[in-house]
PDB file of C-alpha atoms and ligand atoms in Angstrom:
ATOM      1  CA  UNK F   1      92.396  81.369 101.767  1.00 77.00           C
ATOM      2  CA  UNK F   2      95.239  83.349 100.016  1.00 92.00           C
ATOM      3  CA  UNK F   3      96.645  81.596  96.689  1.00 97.00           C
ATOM      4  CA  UNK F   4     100.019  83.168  97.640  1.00 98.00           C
ATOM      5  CA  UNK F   5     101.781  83.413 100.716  1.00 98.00           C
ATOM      6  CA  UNK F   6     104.288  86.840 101.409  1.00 98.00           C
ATOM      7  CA  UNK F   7     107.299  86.252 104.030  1.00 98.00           C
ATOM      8  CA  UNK F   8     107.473  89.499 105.297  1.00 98.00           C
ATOM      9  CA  UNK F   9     111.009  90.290 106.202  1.00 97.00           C
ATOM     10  CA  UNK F  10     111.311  93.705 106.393  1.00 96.00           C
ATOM     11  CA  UNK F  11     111.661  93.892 110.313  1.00 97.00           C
ATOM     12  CA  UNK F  12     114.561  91.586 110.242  1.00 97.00           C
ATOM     13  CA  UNK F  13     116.472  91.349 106.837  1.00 94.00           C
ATOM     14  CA  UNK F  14     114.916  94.972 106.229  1.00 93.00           C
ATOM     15  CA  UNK F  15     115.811  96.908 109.075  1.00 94.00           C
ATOM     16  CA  UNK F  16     119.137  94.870 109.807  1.00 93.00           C
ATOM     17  CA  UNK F  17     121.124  96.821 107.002  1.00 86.00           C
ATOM     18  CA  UNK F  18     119.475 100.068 107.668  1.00 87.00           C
ATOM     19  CA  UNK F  19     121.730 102.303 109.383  1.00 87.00           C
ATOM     20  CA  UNK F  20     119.666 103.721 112.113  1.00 90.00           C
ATOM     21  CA  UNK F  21     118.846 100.954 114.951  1.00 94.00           C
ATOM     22  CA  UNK F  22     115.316 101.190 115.952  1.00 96.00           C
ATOM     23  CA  UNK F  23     113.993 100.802 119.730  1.00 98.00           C
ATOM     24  CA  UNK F  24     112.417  97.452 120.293  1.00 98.00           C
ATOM     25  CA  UNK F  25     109.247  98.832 120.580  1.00 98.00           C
ATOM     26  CA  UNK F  26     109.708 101.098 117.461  1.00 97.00           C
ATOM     27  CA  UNK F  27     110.379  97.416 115.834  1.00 98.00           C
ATOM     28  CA  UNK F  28     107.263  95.455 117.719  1.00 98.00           C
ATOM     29  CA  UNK F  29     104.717  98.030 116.189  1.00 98.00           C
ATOM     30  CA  UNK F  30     106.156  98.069 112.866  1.00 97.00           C
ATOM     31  CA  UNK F  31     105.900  94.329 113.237  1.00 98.00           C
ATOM     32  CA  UNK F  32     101.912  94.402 114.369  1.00 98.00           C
ATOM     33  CA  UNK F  33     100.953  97.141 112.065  1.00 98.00           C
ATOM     34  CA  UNK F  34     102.226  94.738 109.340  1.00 98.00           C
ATOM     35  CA  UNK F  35     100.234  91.940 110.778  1.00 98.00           C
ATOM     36  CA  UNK F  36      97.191  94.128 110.579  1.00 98.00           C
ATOM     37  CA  UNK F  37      97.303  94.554 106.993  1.00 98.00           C
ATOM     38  CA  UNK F  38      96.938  90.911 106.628  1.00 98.00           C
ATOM     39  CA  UNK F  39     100.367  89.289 106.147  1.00 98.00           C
ATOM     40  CA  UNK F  40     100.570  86.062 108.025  1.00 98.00           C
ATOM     41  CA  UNK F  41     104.304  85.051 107.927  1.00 98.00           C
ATOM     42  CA  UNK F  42     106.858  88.116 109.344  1.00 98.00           C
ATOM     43  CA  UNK F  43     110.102  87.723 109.999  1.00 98.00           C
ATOM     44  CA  UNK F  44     110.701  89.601 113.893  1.00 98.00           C
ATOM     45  CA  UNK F  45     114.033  89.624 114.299  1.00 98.00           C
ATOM     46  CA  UNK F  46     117.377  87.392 114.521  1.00 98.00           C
ATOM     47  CA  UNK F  47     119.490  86.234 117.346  1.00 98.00           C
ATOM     48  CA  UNK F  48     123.525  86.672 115.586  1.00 95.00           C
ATOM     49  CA  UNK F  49     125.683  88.372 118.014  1.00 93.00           C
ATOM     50  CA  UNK F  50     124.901  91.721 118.313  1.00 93.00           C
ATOM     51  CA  UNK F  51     128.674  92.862 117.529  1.00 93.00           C
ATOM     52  CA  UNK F  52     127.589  91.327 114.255  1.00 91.00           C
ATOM     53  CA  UNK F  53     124.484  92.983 113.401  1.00 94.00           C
ATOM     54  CA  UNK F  54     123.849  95.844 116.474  1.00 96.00           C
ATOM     55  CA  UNK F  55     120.323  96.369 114.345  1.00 96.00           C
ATOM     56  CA  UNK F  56     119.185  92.863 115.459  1.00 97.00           C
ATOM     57  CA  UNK F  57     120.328  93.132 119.059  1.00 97.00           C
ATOM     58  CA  UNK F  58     116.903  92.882 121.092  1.00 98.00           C
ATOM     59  CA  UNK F  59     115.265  90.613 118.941  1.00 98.00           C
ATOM     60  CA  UNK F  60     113.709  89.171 122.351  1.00 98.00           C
ATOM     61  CA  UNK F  61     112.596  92.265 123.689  1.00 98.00           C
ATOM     62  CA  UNK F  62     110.728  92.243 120.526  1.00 98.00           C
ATOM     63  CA  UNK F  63     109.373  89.179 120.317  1.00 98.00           C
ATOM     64  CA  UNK F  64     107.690  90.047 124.187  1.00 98.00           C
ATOM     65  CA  UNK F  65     106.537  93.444 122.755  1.00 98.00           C
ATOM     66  CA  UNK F  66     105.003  92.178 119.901  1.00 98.00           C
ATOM     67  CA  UNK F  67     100.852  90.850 120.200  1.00 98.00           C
ATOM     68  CA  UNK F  68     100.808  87.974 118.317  1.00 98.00           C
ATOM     69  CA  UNK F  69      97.586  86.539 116.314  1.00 97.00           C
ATOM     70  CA  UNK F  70      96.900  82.968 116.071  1.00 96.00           C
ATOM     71  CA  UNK F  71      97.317  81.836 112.295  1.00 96.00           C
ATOM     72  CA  UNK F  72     100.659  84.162 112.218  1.00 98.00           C
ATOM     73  CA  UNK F  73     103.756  82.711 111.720  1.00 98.00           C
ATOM     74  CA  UNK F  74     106.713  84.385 113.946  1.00 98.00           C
ATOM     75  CA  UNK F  75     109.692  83.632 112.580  1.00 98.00           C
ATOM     76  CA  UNK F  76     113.694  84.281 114.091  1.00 98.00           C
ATOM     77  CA  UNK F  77     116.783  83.863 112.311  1.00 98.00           C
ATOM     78  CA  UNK F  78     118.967  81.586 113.806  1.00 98.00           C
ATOM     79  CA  UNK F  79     122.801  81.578 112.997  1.00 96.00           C
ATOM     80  CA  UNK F  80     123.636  77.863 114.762  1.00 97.00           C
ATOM     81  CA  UNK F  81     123.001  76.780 118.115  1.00 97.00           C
ATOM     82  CA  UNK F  82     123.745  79.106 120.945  1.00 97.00           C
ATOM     83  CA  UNK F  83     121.495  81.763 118.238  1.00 98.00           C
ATOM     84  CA  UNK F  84     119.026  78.956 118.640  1.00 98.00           C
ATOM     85  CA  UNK F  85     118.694  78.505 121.811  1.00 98.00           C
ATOM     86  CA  UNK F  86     118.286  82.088 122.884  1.00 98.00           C
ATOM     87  CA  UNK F  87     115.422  82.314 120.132  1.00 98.00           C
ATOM     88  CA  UNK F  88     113.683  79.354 121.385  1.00 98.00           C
ATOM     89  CA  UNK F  89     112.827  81.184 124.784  1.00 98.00           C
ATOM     90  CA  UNK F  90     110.636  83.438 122.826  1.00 98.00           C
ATOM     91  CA  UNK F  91     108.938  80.454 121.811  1.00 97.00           C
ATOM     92  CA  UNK F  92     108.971  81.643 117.935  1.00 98.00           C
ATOM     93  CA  UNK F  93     106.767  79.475 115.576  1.00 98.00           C
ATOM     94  CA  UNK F  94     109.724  78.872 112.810  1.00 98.00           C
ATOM     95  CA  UNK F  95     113.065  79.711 112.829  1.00 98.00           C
ATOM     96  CA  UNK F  96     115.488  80.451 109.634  1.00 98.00           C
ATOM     97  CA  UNK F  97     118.716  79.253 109.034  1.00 98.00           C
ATOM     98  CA  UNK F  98     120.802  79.874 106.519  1.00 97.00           C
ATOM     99  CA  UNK F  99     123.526  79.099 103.996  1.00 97.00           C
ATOM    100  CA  UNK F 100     125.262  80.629 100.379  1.00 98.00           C
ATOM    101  CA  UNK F 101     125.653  78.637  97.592  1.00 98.00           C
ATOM    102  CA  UNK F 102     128.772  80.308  96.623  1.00 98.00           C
ATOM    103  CA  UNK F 103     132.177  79.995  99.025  1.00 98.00           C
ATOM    104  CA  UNK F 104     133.080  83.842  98.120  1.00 97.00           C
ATOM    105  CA  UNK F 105     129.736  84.838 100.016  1.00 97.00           C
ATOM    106  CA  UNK F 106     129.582  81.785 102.927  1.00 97.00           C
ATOM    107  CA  UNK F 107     133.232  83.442 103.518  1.00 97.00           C
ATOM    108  CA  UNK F 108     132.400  86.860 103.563  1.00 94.00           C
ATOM    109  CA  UNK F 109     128.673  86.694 105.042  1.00 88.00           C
ATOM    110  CA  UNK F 110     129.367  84.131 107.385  1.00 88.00           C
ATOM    111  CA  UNK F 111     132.977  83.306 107.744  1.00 92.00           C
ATOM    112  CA  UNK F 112     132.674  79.903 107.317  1.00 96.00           C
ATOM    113  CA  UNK F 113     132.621  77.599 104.206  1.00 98.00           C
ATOM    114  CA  UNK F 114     129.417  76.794 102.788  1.00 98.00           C
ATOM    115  CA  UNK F 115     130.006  72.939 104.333  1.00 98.00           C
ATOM    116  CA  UNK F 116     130.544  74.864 107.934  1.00 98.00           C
ATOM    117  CA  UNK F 117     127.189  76.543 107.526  1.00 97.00           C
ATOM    118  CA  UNK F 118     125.320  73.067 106.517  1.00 98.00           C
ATOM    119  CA  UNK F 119     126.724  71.231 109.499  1.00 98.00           C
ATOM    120  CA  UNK F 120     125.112  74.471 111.782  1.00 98.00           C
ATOM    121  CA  UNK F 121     121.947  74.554 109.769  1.00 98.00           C
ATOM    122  CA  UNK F 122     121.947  70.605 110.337  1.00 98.00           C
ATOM    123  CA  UNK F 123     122.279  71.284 114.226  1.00 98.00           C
ATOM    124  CA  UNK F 124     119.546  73.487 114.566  1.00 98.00           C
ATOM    125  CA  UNK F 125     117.265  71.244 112.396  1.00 98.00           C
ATOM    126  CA  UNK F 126     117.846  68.408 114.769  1.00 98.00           C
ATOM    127  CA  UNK F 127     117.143  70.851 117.832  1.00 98.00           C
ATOM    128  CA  UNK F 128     114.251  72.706 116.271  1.00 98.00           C
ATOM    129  CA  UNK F 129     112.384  69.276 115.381  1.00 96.00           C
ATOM    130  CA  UNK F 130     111.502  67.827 119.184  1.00 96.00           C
ATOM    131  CA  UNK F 131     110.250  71.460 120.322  1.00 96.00           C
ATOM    132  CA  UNK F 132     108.079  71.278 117.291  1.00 95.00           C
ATOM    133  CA  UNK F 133     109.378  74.323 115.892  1.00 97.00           C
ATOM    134  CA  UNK F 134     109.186  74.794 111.954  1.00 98.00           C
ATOM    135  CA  UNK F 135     112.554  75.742 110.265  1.00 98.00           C
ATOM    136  CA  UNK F 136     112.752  77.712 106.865  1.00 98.00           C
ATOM    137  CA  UNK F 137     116.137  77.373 104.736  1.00 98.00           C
ATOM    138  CA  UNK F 138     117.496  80.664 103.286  1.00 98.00           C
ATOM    139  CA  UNK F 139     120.195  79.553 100.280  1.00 98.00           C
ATOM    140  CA  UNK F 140     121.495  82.917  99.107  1.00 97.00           C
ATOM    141  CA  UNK F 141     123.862  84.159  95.953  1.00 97.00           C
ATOM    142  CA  UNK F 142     121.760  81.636  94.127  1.00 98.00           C
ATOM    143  CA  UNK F 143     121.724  83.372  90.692  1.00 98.00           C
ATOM    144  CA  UNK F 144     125.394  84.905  91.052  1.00 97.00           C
ATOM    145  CA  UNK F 145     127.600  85.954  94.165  1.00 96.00           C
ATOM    146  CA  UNK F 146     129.302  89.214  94.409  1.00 94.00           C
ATOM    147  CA  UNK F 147     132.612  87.252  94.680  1.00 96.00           C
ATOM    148  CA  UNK F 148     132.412  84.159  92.864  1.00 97.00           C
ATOM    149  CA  UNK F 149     130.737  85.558  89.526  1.00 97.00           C
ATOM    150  CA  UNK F 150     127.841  83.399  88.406  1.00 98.00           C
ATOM    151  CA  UNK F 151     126.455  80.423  91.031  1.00 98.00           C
ATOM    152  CA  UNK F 152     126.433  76.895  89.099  1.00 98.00           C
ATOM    153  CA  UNK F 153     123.208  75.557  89.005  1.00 98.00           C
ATOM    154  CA  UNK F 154     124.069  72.512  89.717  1.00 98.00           C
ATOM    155  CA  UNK F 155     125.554  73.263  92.923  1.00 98.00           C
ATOM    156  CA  UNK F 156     122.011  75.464  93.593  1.00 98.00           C
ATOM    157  CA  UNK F 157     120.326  72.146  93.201  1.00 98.00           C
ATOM    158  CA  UNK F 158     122.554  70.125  95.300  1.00 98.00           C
ATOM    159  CA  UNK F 159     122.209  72.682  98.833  1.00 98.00           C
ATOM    160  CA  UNK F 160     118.075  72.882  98.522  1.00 98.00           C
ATOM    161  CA  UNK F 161     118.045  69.349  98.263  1.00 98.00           C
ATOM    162  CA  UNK F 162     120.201  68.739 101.518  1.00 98.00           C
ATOM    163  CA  UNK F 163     118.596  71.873 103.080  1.00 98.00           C
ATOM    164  CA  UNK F 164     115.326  69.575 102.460  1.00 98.00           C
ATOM    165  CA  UNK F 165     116.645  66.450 103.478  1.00 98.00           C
ATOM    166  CA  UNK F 166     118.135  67.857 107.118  1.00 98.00           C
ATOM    167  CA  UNK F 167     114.675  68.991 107.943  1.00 98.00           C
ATOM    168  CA  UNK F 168     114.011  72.216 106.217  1.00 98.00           C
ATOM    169  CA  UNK F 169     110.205  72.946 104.991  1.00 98.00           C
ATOM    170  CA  UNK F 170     111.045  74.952 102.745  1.00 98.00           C
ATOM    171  CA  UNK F 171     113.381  76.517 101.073  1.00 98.00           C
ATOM    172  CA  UNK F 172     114.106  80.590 100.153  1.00 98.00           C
ATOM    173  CA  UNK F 173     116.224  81.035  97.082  1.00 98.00           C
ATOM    174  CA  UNK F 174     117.546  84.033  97.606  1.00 98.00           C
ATOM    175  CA  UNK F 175     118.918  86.192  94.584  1.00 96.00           C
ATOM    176  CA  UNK F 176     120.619  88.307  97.153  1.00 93.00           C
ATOM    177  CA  UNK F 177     122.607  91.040  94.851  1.00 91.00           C
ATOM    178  CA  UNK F 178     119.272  91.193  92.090  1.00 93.00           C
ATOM    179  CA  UNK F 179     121.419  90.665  89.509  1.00 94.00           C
ATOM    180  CA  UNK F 180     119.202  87.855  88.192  1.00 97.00           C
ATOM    181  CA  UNK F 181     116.152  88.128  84.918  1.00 97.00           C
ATOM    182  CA  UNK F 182     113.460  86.124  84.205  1.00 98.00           C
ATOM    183  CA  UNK F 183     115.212  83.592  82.214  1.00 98.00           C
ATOM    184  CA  UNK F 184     117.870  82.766  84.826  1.00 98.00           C
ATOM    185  CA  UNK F 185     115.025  82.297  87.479  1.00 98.00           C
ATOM    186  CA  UNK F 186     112.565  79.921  84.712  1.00 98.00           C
ATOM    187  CA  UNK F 187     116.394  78.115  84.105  1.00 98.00           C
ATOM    188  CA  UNK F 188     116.855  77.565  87.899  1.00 98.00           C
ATOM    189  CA  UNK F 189     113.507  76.684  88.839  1.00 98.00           C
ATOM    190  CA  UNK F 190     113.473  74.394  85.988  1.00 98.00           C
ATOM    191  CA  UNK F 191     116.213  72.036  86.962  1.00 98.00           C
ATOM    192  CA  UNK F 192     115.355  72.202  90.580  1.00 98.00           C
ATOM    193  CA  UNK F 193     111.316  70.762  90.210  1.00 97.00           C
ATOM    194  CA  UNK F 194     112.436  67.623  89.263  1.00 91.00           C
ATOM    195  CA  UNK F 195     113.295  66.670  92.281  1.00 93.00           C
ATOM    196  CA  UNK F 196     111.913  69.527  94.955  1.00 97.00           C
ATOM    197  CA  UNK F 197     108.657  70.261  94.835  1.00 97.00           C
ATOM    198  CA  UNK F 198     106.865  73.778  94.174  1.00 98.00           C
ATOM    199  CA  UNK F 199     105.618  73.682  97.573  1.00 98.00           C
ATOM    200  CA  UNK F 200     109.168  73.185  99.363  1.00 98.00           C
ATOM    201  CA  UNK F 201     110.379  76.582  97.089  1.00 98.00           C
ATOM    202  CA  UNK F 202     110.206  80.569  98.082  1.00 98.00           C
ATOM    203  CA  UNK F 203     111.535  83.390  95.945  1.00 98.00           C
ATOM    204  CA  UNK F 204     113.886  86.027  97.759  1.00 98.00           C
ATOM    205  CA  UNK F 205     114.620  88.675  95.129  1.00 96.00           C
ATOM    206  CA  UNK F 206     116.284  92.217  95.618  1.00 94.00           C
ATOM    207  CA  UNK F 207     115.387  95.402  93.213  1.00 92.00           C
ATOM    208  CA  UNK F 208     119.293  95.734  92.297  1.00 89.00           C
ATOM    209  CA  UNK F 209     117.812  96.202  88.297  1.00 89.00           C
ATOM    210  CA  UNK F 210     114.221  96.875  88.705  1.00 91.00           C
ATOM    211  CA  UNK F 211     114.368  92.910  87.574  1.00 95.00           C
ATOM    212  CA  UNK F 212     112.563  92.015  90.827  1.00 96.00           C
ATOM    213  CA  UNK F 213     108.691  91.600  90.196  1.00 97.00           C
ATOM    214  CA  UNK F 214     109.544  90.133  86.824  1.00 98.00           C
ATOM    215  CA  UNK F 215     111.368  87.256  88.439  1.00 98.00           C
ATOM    216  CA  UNK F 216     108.385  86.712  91.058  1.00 98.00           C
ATOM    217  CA  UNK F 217     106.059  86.576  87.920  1.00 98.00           C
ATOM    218  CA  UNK F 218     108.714  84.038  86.610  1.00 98.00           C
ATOM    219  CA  UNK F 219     108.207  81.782  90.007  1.00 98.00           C
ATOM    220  CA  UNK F 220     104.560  82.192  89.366  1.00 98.00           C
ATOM    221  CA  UNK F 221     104.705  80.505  86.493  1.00 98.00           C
ATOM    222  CA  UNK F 222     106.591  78.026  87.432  1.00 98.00           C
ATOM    223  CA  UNK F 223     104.011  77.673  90.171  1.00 97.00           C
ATOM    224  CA  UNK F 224     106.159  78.946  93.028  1.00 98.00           C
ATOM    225  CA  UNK F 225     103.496  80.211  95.679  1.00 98.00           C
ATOM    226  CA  UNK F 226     106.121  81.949  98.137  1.00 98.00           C
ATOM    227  CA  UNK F 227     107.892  85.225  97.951  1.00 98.00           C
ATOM    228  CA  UNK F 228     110.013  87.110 100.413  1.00 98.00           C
ATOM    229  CA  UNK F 229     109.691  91.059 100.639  1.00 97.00           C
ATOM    230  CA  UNK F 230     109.683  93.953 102.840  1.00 95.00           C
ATOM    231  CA  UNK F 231     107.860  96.556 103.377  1.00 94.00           C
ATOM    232  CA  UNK F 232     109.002  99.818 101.503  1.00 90.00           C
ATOM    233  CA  UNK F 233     111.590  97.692  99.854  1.00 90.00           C
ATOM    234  CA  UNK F 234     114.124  98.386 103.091  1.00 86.00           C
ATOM    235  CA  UNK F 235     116.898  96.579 103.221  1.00 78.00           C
ATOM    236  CA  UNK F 236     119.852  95.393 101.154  1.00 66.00           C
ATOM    237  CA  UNK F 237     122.564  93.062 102.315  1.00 56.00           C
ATOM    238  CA  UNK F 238     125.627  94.551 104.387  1.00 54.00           C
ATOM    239  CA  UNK F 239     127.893  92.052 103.204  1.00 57.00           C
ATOM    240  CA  UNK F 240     126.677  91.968  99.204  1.00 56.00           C
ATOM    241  CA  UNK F 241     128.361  95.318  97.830  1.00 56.00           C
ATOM    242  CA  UNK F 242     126.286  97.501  95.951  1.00 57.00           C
ATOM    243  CA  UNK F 243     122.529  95.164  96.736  1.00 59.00           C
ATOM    244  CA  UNK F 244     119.831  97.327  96.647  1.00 71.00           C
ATOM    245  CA  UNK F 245     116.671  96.425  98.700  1.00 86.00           C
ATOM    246  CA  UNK F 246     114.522  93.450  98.968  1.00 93.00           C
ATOM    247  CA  UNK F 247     111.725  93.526  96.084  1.00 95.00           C
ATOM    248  CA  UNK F 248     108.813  96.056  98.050  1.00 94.00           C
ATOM    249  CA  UNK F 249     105.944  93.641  99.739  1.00 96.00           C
ATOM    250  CA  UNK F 250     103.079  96.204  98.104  1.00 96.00           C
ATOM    251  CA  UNK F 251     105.237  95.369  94.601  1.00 96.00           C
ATOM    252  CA  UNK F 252     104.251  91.702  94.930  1.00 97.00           C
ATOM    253  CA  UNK F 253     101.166  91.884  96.421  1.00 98.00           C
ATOM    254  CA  UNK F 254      99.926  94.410  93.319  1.00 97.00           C
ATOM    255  CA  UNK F 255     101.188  91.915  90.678  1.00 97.00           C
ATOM    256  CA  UNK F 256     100.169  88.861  92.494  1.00 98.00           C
ATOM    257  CA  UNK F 257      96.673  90.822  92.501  1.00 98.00           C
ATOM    258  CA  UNK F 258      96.699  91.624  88.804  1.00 97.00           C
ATOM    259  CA  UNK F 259      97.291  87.991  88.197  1.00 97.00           C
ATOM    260  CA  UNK F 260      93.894  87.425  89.968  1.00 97.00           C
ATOM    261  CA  UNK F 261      95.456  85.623  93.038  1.00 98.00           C
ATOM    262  CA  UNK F 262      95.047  86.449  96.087  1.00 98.00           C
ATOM    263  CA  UNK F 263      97.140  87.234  99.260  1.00 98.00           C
ATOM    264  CA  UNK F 264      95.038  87.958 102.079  1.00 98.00           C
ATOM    265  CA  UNK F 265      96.713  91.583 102.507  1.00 98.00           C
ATOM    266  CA  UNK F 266      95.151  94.771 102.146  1.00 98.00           C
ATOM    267  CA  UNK F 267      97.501  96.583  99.606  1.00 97.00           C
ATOM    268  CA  UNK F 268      96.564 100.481 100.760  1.00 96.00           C
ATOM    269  CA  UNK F 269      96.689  99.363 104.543  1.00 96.00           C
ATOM    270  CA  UNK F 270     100.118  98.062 103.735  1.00 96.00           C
ATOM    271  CA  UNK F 271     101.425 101.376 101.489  1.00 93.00           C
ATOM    272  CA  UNK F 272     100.865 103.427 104.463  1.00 91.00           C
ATOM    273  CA  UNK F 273     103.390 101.372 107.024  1.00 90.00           C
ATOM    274  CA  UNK F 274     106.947 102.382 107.917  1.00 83.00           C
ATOM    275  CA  UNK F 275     108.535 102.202 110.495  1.00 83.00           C
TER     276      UNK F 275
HETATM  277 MG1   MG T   1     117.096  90.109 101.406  1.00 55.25          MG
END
C-alpha cells in the first residue's frame, strides 16, 4: 500500500504544451509504459476543442488504445459539458475540471471569469455524480498568477472549499508558474486545513526555480499525501508565460523515497520512459 499517491500528468498536461503532437498510439504506450512502472493515477488525455489544444485532439482514440489495469485510475480533463460528455464515452474512471484563482489567468487560460468556470465545473459535478464517475478539482495560479501578481489566500481558501462542496474529491493546488517556496506553500496549506482536510488536498508544482521538490517536502509535512508530476518534467503551461515544466515524477518519487514513504513505483523503470 503506497503512503503517497503520484497523479501522473505528463500525457495530458505534459505533452499538451509540447510542440510536437504525438500519434495516439505514440501517446497510449507512453501512457501503459507509465502504468508499468507502478503509478496508479495517469492523466490520458483531455477533451477541449482541438482548435484549442491540437496536442489533446484524440484523447479518445487514446483512451481505446490504451490497456487499462484494474486498481488504475484513468483520468480526462473535462472543460464543461459538451468536453464531458464526449469523455464519458470512454468510460474514464475520474474526470478533472478546472478553475484559476486569479481573474488575470481564468481570462487568459480560459476566457471566462473565474465565477464562469465554477458554474461549468458545477455542471459537470452534477453530471459526473449519477454515472459514478470521480471528479478531481484543478485550482491553478494559487501561489501567484502571471497577470494578477500574488493570489490572496483568502480567495485560495474560498474556491477549494466550493470546489469541495460542488462535488469535487479532491482538490489540486496548482502553483502553475513555480514561482512559489516553501514558506508560501506551509502559509497556504496552513490556513486551508482548518477547514479542508489533508486528504481532500494535492500539490501541482512546476520547476520554474528549482523550488519544486522543496514545496512537495513542504506538503509532506503538512501531511499532504498527493502530488502531481510528469514524467521527464514535460510540460509547462501555454498560457502562463515563461512556466517551466511540471516538477519531474522520478523527482518526487526519489524524495518521497528518502523520506522512507513509499509510492508503489519503481524509480529506474520510470527514469527510462519517454515518449
Ligand atoms: Mg502543470
Amino acid at each position: 500500500m503506497a503512503d503517497v499517491r503520484i497523479v501522473e500528468v505528463g500525457p495530458r498536461d505534459g505533452l499538451q504544451s509540447q510542440p510536437t503532437i504525438y500519434t495516439p498510439q505514440a501517446r497510449a504506450q507512453f501512457i501503459d509504459a507509465l502504468v508499468n512502472t507502478g503509478i496508479k493515477h495517469i492523466e490520458v488525455g483531455s477533451f477541449v476543442h482541438p482548435k484549442a489544444v491540437p496536442q489533446m485532439a484524440n484523447s479518445d482514440t487514446v483512451f481505446e488504445l490504451i490497456q487499462r489495469h484494474p486498481g488504475v485510475v484513468y483520468s480526462a480533463l473535462v472543460p464543461n459539458e459538451h468536453g464531458f460528455e464526449l469523455a464519458a464515452r470512454c468510460e474514464p474512471d475520474e474526470v478533472a475540471v478546472f478553475c484559476a484563482s486569479s481573474e488575470g489567468f481564468s481570462q487568459n487560460n480560459t476566457r471566462c471569469s473565474i465565477e464562469e468556470s465554477l458554474q461549468r465545473a458545477l455542471q459537470v459535478c452534477d453530471l459526473a455524480k449519477p454515472k459514478g464517475i470521480q471528479v478531481r478539482g484543478y485550482l491553478s495560479t494559487v501561489i501567484e498568477c502571471p497577470f494578477d501578481g500574488l493570489t490572496p489566500i483568502a480567495q485560495v481558501v474560498e474556491l477549494v472549499e466550493r470546489l469541495i462542496d460542488m462535488g469535487c474529491y479532491e482538490v489540486s493546488l496548482g502553483d502553475t508558474i513555480g514561482k512559489a517556496n516553501p514558506e508560501q506553500i506551509t502559509q497556504l496549506l496552513s490556513a486551508l486545513l482548518p477547514s479542508v482536510t489533508a486528504d481532500k488536498l494535492a500539490l501541482h508544482c512546476h520547476d520554474t526555480y528549482g523550488m519544486a521538490v522543496k514545496n512537495v517536502l513542504a506538503g509532506l509535512e503538512l501531511g499532504i499525501k498527493v502530488f502531481d508530476s510528469s514524467a521527464g518534467g514535460i510540460g509547462g503551461c501555454p498560457y502562463a508565460p515563461g512556466a517551466a515544466g511540471n516538477v519531474a515524477t522520478e523527482s518526487v518519487v526519489k524524495v518521497v523515497h528518502e523520506q522512507g514513504l513509499q509510492t508503489g513505483i519503481n524509480l529506474q523503470a520510470l527514469r527510462s520512459i519517454g515518449i
